[in-house]
Amino acid sequence: MSPEPSDDSSPLGRRAFLGFVRVGLSSLAWGGAAMDLVAQSTRLVPESLRAVLPFGKGWRIYAVNPPHPTFDPATWRLRIEGLVERPQTLTYAQLRALPRARQTSDFVCVTGWSVDDVRWEGVRFDDLLAAVRPLPRARALRFVSAEEPYEDSLTLAQAREPDALLAYAMDGGPLERKHGAPARVVMPRMYGYKGVKWVSKIVVTDRVEDGYWQQRGYDRDAWIGGSNGR
Amino acid sequence: MAVDPRVLFHEPRVLRFGVTERRLHTVHAAAFGLLLATGFMLYLPFVAQIVSDRPLMKAIHLATAALWLTALLLVVVLGDRAALRGTRREIERLDADDLLFLRRRTRAAGRFNGGQKAHAIVQGGLGVLLTVSGALLWLGERDTALRLPGTIALHDAATLLLAALVAGHVWMVTSRPASLEGIWRGTVPASYAAEHHEKWRPASAAEPATAAGRPAGVGASRIVLAALVTAAGLAAAALLVADVVG
């Protein structure tokens, strides 16, 4: 069929194939650093174009059980229970009446994108837990989302970090539905999957339990730059 | 798209692709289509926000990958292996004309021109790289020690390159209807072969030489092996789906 010589032991095409595969496999070592460089450069890309890029800056909304839970201020309740002296059920108005904390922090997703300087408003966990009074053996908080079966936990020490909060407002307005309305966990120094959205219940426990993504292999202590192989 | 008149008029045909080659192509076309579709639904932010049933997309993606590899094995087990070896040999051997083609588009090509050979070589490499990085992504979900620094970057970059090549491949075929007939029925008009593949000495489509899907004697051992491969592939796909959805 083909007039080309057929006794060449290492033809050009085969060498090209093997070289290509070899370089590709070597990127398993250096590809992460290269991708970070490219992600940095997306700061120069206009906002409207960033939505088509899978990395870089700007929100991407992930859901595990669509559609997003709905929020009705009249019927919404936040239940706080578990190892506490006085379990409590807060209305939206009661949540908003608690001491208000404000902060500006970055949001980093484990899949590679991030959002700089998000303005959050909400409640520090010490203020939230003051009324329920955790028992001495309480060690962790389990956040249960209205988007079942999503949940995740923080140790009490992590929840008491000065920049952790239960947020109900973002960038000057009430938390939007896609961002977890009416309340979500914000833990800026950990990857975003620790920030449970649509929080409907907080259970005070004596140990950290594996959340949705931990059951799927992600790290429990999701420190940015110090977990999940990054 | 202008229809090439030679496709319509009854002109002598020559055989460009045997049945095994066409099966191999069908397997890749179906798998790449599904993998790219589900992959982009998971990957591109503006689509991922609309198609939010990520577990379903992921289950289809992983099952397709498992069935793709299974089908490749089946083609090798049941198909005309001598024909596949011959095809590989043709593609690997880039001659001086092929290298010129890649630079200046001369037309002295064999059954495959330089561009087609380079395309096949890169796609083959991407298939390997995507399989390895995809397996590492899956393993990394189970054990963070297996999460290598470049796994995501490799899977992403290889996907984008593969999508670009597939798009180019589809665009090329729509501009040359005769080549579509080649992969669909195996034959191309003799004048098309003479014009685009001068150095190729094709067999007439009338000769049944390599047209048979499998060589006459597919032995019992091959059938058993194919059954085992099928069972293993279906089991792997089912386990992956159960793992993601269940």
XYZ file of C-alpha atoms in Angstrom:
476
model
C 0.000 0.000 0.000
C 2.557 2.510 1.093
C 5.690 3.101 -0.937
C 7.710 4.177 2.129
C 10.481 1.887 3.345
C 9.223 -0.432 6.030
C 12.388 -1.603 7.774
C 13.126 1.596 9.652
C 13.357 0.501 13.307
C 12.616 3.870 14.887
C 10.615 5.986 12.454
C 10.298 9.738 12.918
C 6.600 9.553 13.718
C 7.143 7.074 16.534
C 9.899 9.190 18.044
C 7.642 12.242 17.822
C 4.834 10.324 19.549
C 7.070 9.100 22.375
C 8.668 12.527 22.808
C 5.259 14.180 22.960
C 4.014 11.705 25.576
C 7.240 12.100 27.577
C 7.004 15.900 27.683
C 3.320 15.622 28.568
C 3.981 13.248 31.439
C 6.801 15.449 32.745
C 4.239 18.240 33.121
C 2.789 16.230 35.999
C 5.747 17.767 37.879
C 5.832 21.318 36.465
C 2.289 21.854 35.144
C 0.950 23.230 38.420
C 3.481 26.047 38.512
C 2.822 26.835 34.851
C -0.924 26.953 35.475
C -0.452 29.359 38.410
C 1.493 31.692 36.109
C -1.294 31.597 33.536
C -3.914 32.144 36.256
C -2.080 35.254 37.419
C -2.173 36.629 33.903
C -5.988 36.354 33.757
C -6.104 39.535 35.869
C -5.494 41.262 32.535
C -8.487 39.587 30.874
C -11.740 41.610 30.754
C -14.402 40.549 33.252
C -16.804 39.388 30.532
C -14.265 36.975 29.073
C -13.225 35.468 32.385
C -16.440 33.474 32.645
C -15.217 31.200 29.857
C -11.891 30.525 31.572
C -11.769 27.571 33.923
C -9.112 29.179 36.106
C -8.147 32.626 37.257
C -10.407 35.225 38.826
C -14.149 35.464 39.325
C -16.952 33.412 40.850
C -17.943 29.992 39.553
C -20.999 28.477 41.200
C -20.968 24.766 41.916
C -23.893 22.791 43.275
C -24.103 19.170 44.370
C -27.883 18.830 44.361
C -29.568 21.381 42.135
C -31.596 23.528 42.072
C -30.264 25.868 44.739
C -32.329 25.923 47.958
C -34.800 28.799 48.134
C -34.927 31.310 50.961
C -38.086 32.757 52.486
C -37.302 35.258 55.280
C -40.647 34.517 56.928
C -40.160 30.770 57.310
C -36.365 30.360 57.353
C -34.862 29.098 60.621
C -31.318 28.397 61.748
C -31.152 25.541 64.247
C -28.181 25.326 66.623
C -28.040 22.104 68.645
C -25.816 19.272 69.834
C -23.430 19.629 72.773
C -24.924 22.870 74.075
C -26.711 23.935 77.225
C -29.582 25.621 75.381
C -30.359 24.548 71.793
C -31.716 27.457 69.805
C -33.702 28.215 66.691
C -32.992 31.618 65.164
C -35.169 33.505 62.715
C -33.558 35.566 59.943
C -34.296 38.763 61.894
C -32.730 37.317 65.038
C -29.606 36.323 63.099
C -29.282 39.829 61.646
C -29.748 41.336 65.113
C -26.613 39.647 66.489
C -23.374 41.700 66.712
C -22.336 42.457 63.164
C -18.818 41.762 61.881
C -17.392 43.124 58.642
C -14.323 41.993 56.764
C -12.721 42.009 53.348
C -11.036 38.761 52.396
C -10.077 36.676 49.379
C -12.000 33.553 48.348
C -9.956 30.673 46.912
C -11.400 27.545 45.303
C -9.469 24.301 45.364
C -10.122 23.892 41.619
C -7.893 26.860 40.841
C -9.925 30.064 40.614
C -10.180 32.789 43.209
C -11.920 36.083 43.956
C -9.993 38.916 45.593
C -11.356 41.340 48.149
C -14.832 40.012 48.830
C -16.654 42.210 51.354
C -18.485 40.029 53.871
C -20.856 40.922 56.698
C -22.100 38.465 59.266
C -21.685 37.046 62.727
C -18.518 35.761 64.415
C -19.025 32.268 65.749
C -18.355 33.282 69.365
C -21.235 35.748 69.115
C -23.423 33.159 67.412
C -22.726 30.527 70.073
C -22.919 32.850 73.089
C -26.590 32.155 73.694
C -26.456 28.361 73.232
C -23.386 27.955 75.475
C -21.361 24.963 74.160
C -20.578 22.268 76.753
C -16.937 21.844 77.910
C -16.443 18.757 75.754
C -17.556 20.539 72.582
C -14.772 20.467 69.994
C -16.266 21.147 66.576
C -19.126 22.656 64.575
C -20.907 20.689 61.891
C -22.605 22.917 59.319
C -25.553 21.307 57.574
C -26.665 22.822 54.259
C -30.216 23.006 52.989
C -28.634 21.577 49.829
C -28.569 17.973 50.944
C -26.330 16.088 51.520
C -23.757 18.908 51.699
C -22.170 19.513 55.052
C -18.774 20.324 56.473
C -17.157 20.909 59.835
C -14.702 23.254 61.489
C -13.032 22.716 64.849
C -14.113 25.275 67.434
C -10.574 26.677 67.329
C -10.812 27.120 63.541
C -14.256 28.703 63.832
C -12.845 31.157 66.377
C -10.146 32.391 63.988
C -10.508 36.154 63.741
C -11.543 36.052 60.072
C -14.087 33.197 60.196
C -17.761 34.091 60.221
C -21.289 33.134 59.268
C -21.982 35.644 56.502
C -25.399 36.978 55.481
C -24.261 39.862 53.302
C -21.701 40.135 50.531
C -20.305 43.091 48.599
C -22.834 45.479 50.102
C -26.050 43.486 49.604
C -27.819 40.523 51.161
C -26.216 37.206 50.257
C -27.498 36.110 46.839
C -29.211 32.773 46.343
C -26.295 31.358 44.341
C -23.871 32.369 47.077
C -25.853 30.522 49.765
C -28.698 32.812 50.828
C -29.401 33.643 53.524
C -26.270 32.487 55.375
C -22.978 30.785 54.551
C -19.751 29.936 56.301
C -16.728 32.074 55.398
C -13.288 30.697 56.264
C -10.910 32.733 54.088
C -7.721 30.839 54.842
C -9.244 27.534 53.754
C -10.437 26.463 50.308
C -14.010 27.368 49.471
C -15.496 23.910 49.928
C -15.222 24.444 53.698
C -17.585 27.416 53.337
C -20.938 25.649 53.554
C -23.685 27.579 51.733
C -27.410 27.669 52.566
C -26.594 26.787 56.198
C -29.759 25.485 57.881
C -28.365 23.783 60.977
C -25.251 23.940 63.122
C -24.504 20.931 65.310
C -21.964 21.285 68.097
C -20.002 18.027 68.327
C -17.115 16.509 70.271
C -15.094 15.682 67.149
C -14.777 16.728 63.531
C -16.762 14.552 61.160
C -16.008 14.084 57.478
C -18.039 16.410 55.302
C -19.294 16.013 51.742
C -15.934 16.594 50.037
C -13.862 14.812 52.675
C -15.866 11.684 51.891
C -14.703 12.238 48.328
C -11.024 12.482 49.142
C -10.496 16.149 49.944
C -8.594 17.209 53.048
C -10.400 17.969 56.286
C -8.126 20.865 57.179
C -8.234 22.683 53.880
C -5.597 25.349 54.497
C -4.883 27.272 51.311
C -1.471 26.291 49.989
C -1.094 23.617 52.658
C -3.553 20.906 51.708
C -5.060 18.914 48.852
C -1.701 18.440 47.201
C -1.200 22.133 46.471
C -21.091 23.159 2.287
C -20.590 22.529 -1.405
C -21.201 18.930 -2.334
C -18.391 17.476 -4.338
C -19.988 16.303 -7.608
C -17.815 13.196 -7.566
C -19.711 12.033 -4.494
C -22.924 12.179 -6.473
C -21.861 10.773 -9.810
C -21.020 7.218 -10.287
C -17.300 7.157 -10.494
C -15.035 4.196 -9.750
C -14.221 3.917 -6.096
C -11.038 2.841 -4.345
C -10.804 1.476 -0.830
C -9.266 3.915 1.636
C -10.293 2.526 5.016
C -10.951 -1.099 5.966
C -13.687 -2.107 8.377
C -11.322 -2.387 11.357
C -9.951 1.089 10.726
C -13.460 2.486 10.484
C -14.530 0.758 13.691
C -11.495 2.220 15.426
C -12.496 5.651 14.172
C -16.115 5.221 15.279
C -14.962 4.249 18.769
C -12.819 7.369 19.036
C -15.424 9.663 17.511
C -18.195 8.523 19.876
C -15.950 8.507 22.940
C -14.290 11.864 22.240
C -17.688 13.441 21.544
C -19.148 12.282 24.843
C -15.971 12.926 26.830
C -15.597 16.450 25.460
C -19.293 17.251 25.983
C -19.427 16.030 29.584
C -15.929 17.302 30.297
C -16.767 20.829 29.173
C -19.988 20.773 31.170
C -17.870 20.113 34.245
C -15.042 22.405 33.278
C -16.203 25.574 31.567
C -17.577 27.944 34.200
C -20.413 29.387 32.119
C -21.679 25.903 31.253
C -20.962 24.408 34.675
C -23.232 27.031 36.211
C -26.147 25.968 34.004
C -25.635 22.207 33.927
C -25.317 21.803 37.644
C -25.864 18.060 37.903
C -22.135 17.528 38.219
C -22.305 13.986 39.620
C -24.283 12.800 36.564
C -21.885 14.471 34.104
C -18.934 13.009 35.994
C -20.484 9.534 35.989
C -21.042 9.683 32.211
C -17.514 11.013 31.704
C -15.851 8.235 33.709
C -18.036 5.468 32.283
C -17.331 6.704 28.746
C -13.603 6.659 29.434
C -13.796 3.067 30.680
C -15.939 1.960 27.727
C -13.659 3.769 25.264
C -10.626 1.799 26.460
C -12.711 -1.386 26.451
C -13.863 -0.782 22.885
C -10.290 -0.099 21.765
C -9.250 -3.446 23.188
C -12.199 -5.128 21.484
C -11.240 -3.667 18.114
C -7.742 -5.049 18.582
C -8.970 -8.439 19.795
C -11.665 -8.961 17.163
C -10.426 -6.808 14.310
C -7.886 -7.188 11.551
C -4.692 -6.693 13.518
C -2.458 -6.925 10.470
C -4.384 -4.020 8.938
C -3.979 -1.988 12.148
C -0.252 -2.684 12.222
C -0.023 -1.601 8.595
C -1.866 1.619 9.342
C 0.399 2.358 12.282
C 3.449 1.732 10.126
C 2.149 4.166 7.498
C 1.443 6.874 10.059
C 4.771 6.541 11.864
C 6.779 6.963 8.707
C 6.892 10.619 7.847
C 8.868 10.889 4.639
C 10.488 13.949 3.100
C 7.283 14.819 1.228
C 5.277 14.649 4.450
C 7.667 17.039 6.170
C 7.418 19.357 3.162
C 3.637 19.073 3.309
C 3.700 20.213 6.916
C 5.590 23.309 5.851
C 4.511 24.119 2.332
C 1.510 21.967 1.485
C 2.893 20.029 -1.442
C 0.529 17.326 -2.523
C 2.754 14.306 -3.043
C 1.103 12.309 -0.298
C 0.528 8.624 0.311
C -2.743 7.304 1.711
C -2.193 9.808 4.537
C -0.635 13.211 3.976
C 1.822 14.766 6.413
C -0.888 16.712 8.192
C -3.029 13.636 8.681
C -0.063 11.705 10.059
C 0.914 14.500 12.453
C -2.721 14.795 13.544
C -2.959 11.078 14.280
C 0.341 11.095 16.186
C -0.642 14.050 18.380
C -4.161 12.680 18.987
C -2.663 9.331 19.971
C -0.320 11.043 22.413
C -3.190 13.084 23.844
C -5.193 9.878 24.300
C -2.378 8.464 26.431
C -1.875 11.697 28.392
C -5.594 12.150 29.063
C -5.933 8.539 30.198
C -2.992 8.864 32.595
C -3.967 12.276 33.975
C -7.638 11.273 34.175
C -6.745 8.152 36.144
C -4.565 10.300 38.426
C -7.442 12.744 38.962
C -9.646 9.834 39.982
C -6.979 8.303 42.232
C -6.216 11.703 43.746
C -9.794 11.918 44.959
C -9.157 8.759 46.948
C -5.702 9.560 48.276
C -4.324 13.089 48.386
C -0.777 11.674 48.191
C -1.567 10.831 44.549
C -2.535 14.416 43.764
C 0.459 15.482 41.694
C 1.173 19.178 41.146
C 0.537 19.055 37.407
C -2.329 16.566 37.065
C -5.038 19.187 36.612
C -2.861 21.306 34.319
C -2.059 18.316 32.101
C -5.669 17.159 31.829
C -6.795 20.732 31.089
C -4.132 21.516 28.493
C -4.503 18.147 26.765
C -8.296 18.604 26.640
C -8.036 22.045 25.044
C -5.535 20.836 22.437
C -7.655 17.763 21.689
C -10.804 19.877 21.314
C -9.005 22.203 18.896
C -7.733 19.253 16.844
C -11.157 17.587 16.770
C -12.730 20.867 15.646
C -10.131 21.238 12.905
C -10.602 17.605 11.870
C -14.380 18.045 11.566
C -13.934 21.308 9.675
C -11.556 19.655 7.197
C -13.970 16.826 6.492
C -16.892 19.170 5.846
C -14.801 20.966 3.256
C -14.109 17.657 1.459
C -17.202 15.472 1.254
C -15.250 12.695 -0.472
C -13.204 12.194 2.674
C -16.435 11.815 4.645
C -17.437 9.003 2.332
C -14.038 7.470 3.040
C -14.602 7.150 6.754
C -18.309 6.357 6.384
C -18.206 3.661 3.709
C -14.476 3.071 3.358
C -14.283 4.155 -0.275
C -13.266 7.353 -2.031
C -13.592 8.317 -5.711
C -10.516 7.221 -7.658
C -9.963 10.766 -8.955
C -10.010 12.081 -5.373
C -7.287 9.606 -4.440
C -5.230 10.607 -7.470
C -5.595 14.296 -6.754
C -4.941 14.357 -2.999
C -2.885 11.201 -2.486
C -0.689 10.851 -5.576
C 1.796 8.416 -4.114
C -0.881 6.083 -2.833
C -1.561 2.948 -4.917
C -4.993 1.995 -3.683
C -6.876 -1.237 -4.173
C -10.065 -1.013 -6.159
C -13.167 -1.072 -4.024
C -14.308 -4.062 -6.026
C -11.603 -6.220 -4.487
C -12.649 -7.558 -1.123
C -9.012 -7.850 0.050
C -8.967 -5.954 3.342
C -12.634 -5.090 3.341
C -13.597 -7.993 5.560
C -14.138 -6.830 9.117
C -12.422 -9.734 10.731
C -10.184 -12.193 9.044
C -12.081 -15.309 8.096
C -11.140 -17.303 11.172
C -11.875 -15.494 14.390
C -11.017 -18.338 16.702
C -12.871 -19.357 19.817
C -10.030 -18.035 21.965
C -10.474 -14.545 20.532
C -14.217 -14.684 21.200
C -13.586 -15.731 24.799
C -11.006 -12.993 25.237
C -13.425 -10.444 23.772
C -16.140 -11.618 26.170
C -13.760 -11.232 29.114
C -12.689 -7.752 27.984
C -16.342 -6.748 27.559
C -17.290 -8.057 30.987
C -14.337 -6.326 32.656
C -15.054 -3.037 30.853
C -18.767 -3.074 31.702
C -17.967 -3.920 35.323
C -15.443 -1.068 35.536
C -17.933 1.385 34.009
C -20.696 0.243 36.377
C -18.417 0.556 39.409
C -17.357 4.065 38.370
C -20.994 5.135 37.922
C -22.034 3.603 41.252
C -19.091 5.273 42.967
C -19.976 8.727 41.629
C -23.770 8.621 41.744
C -24.359 6.269 44.637
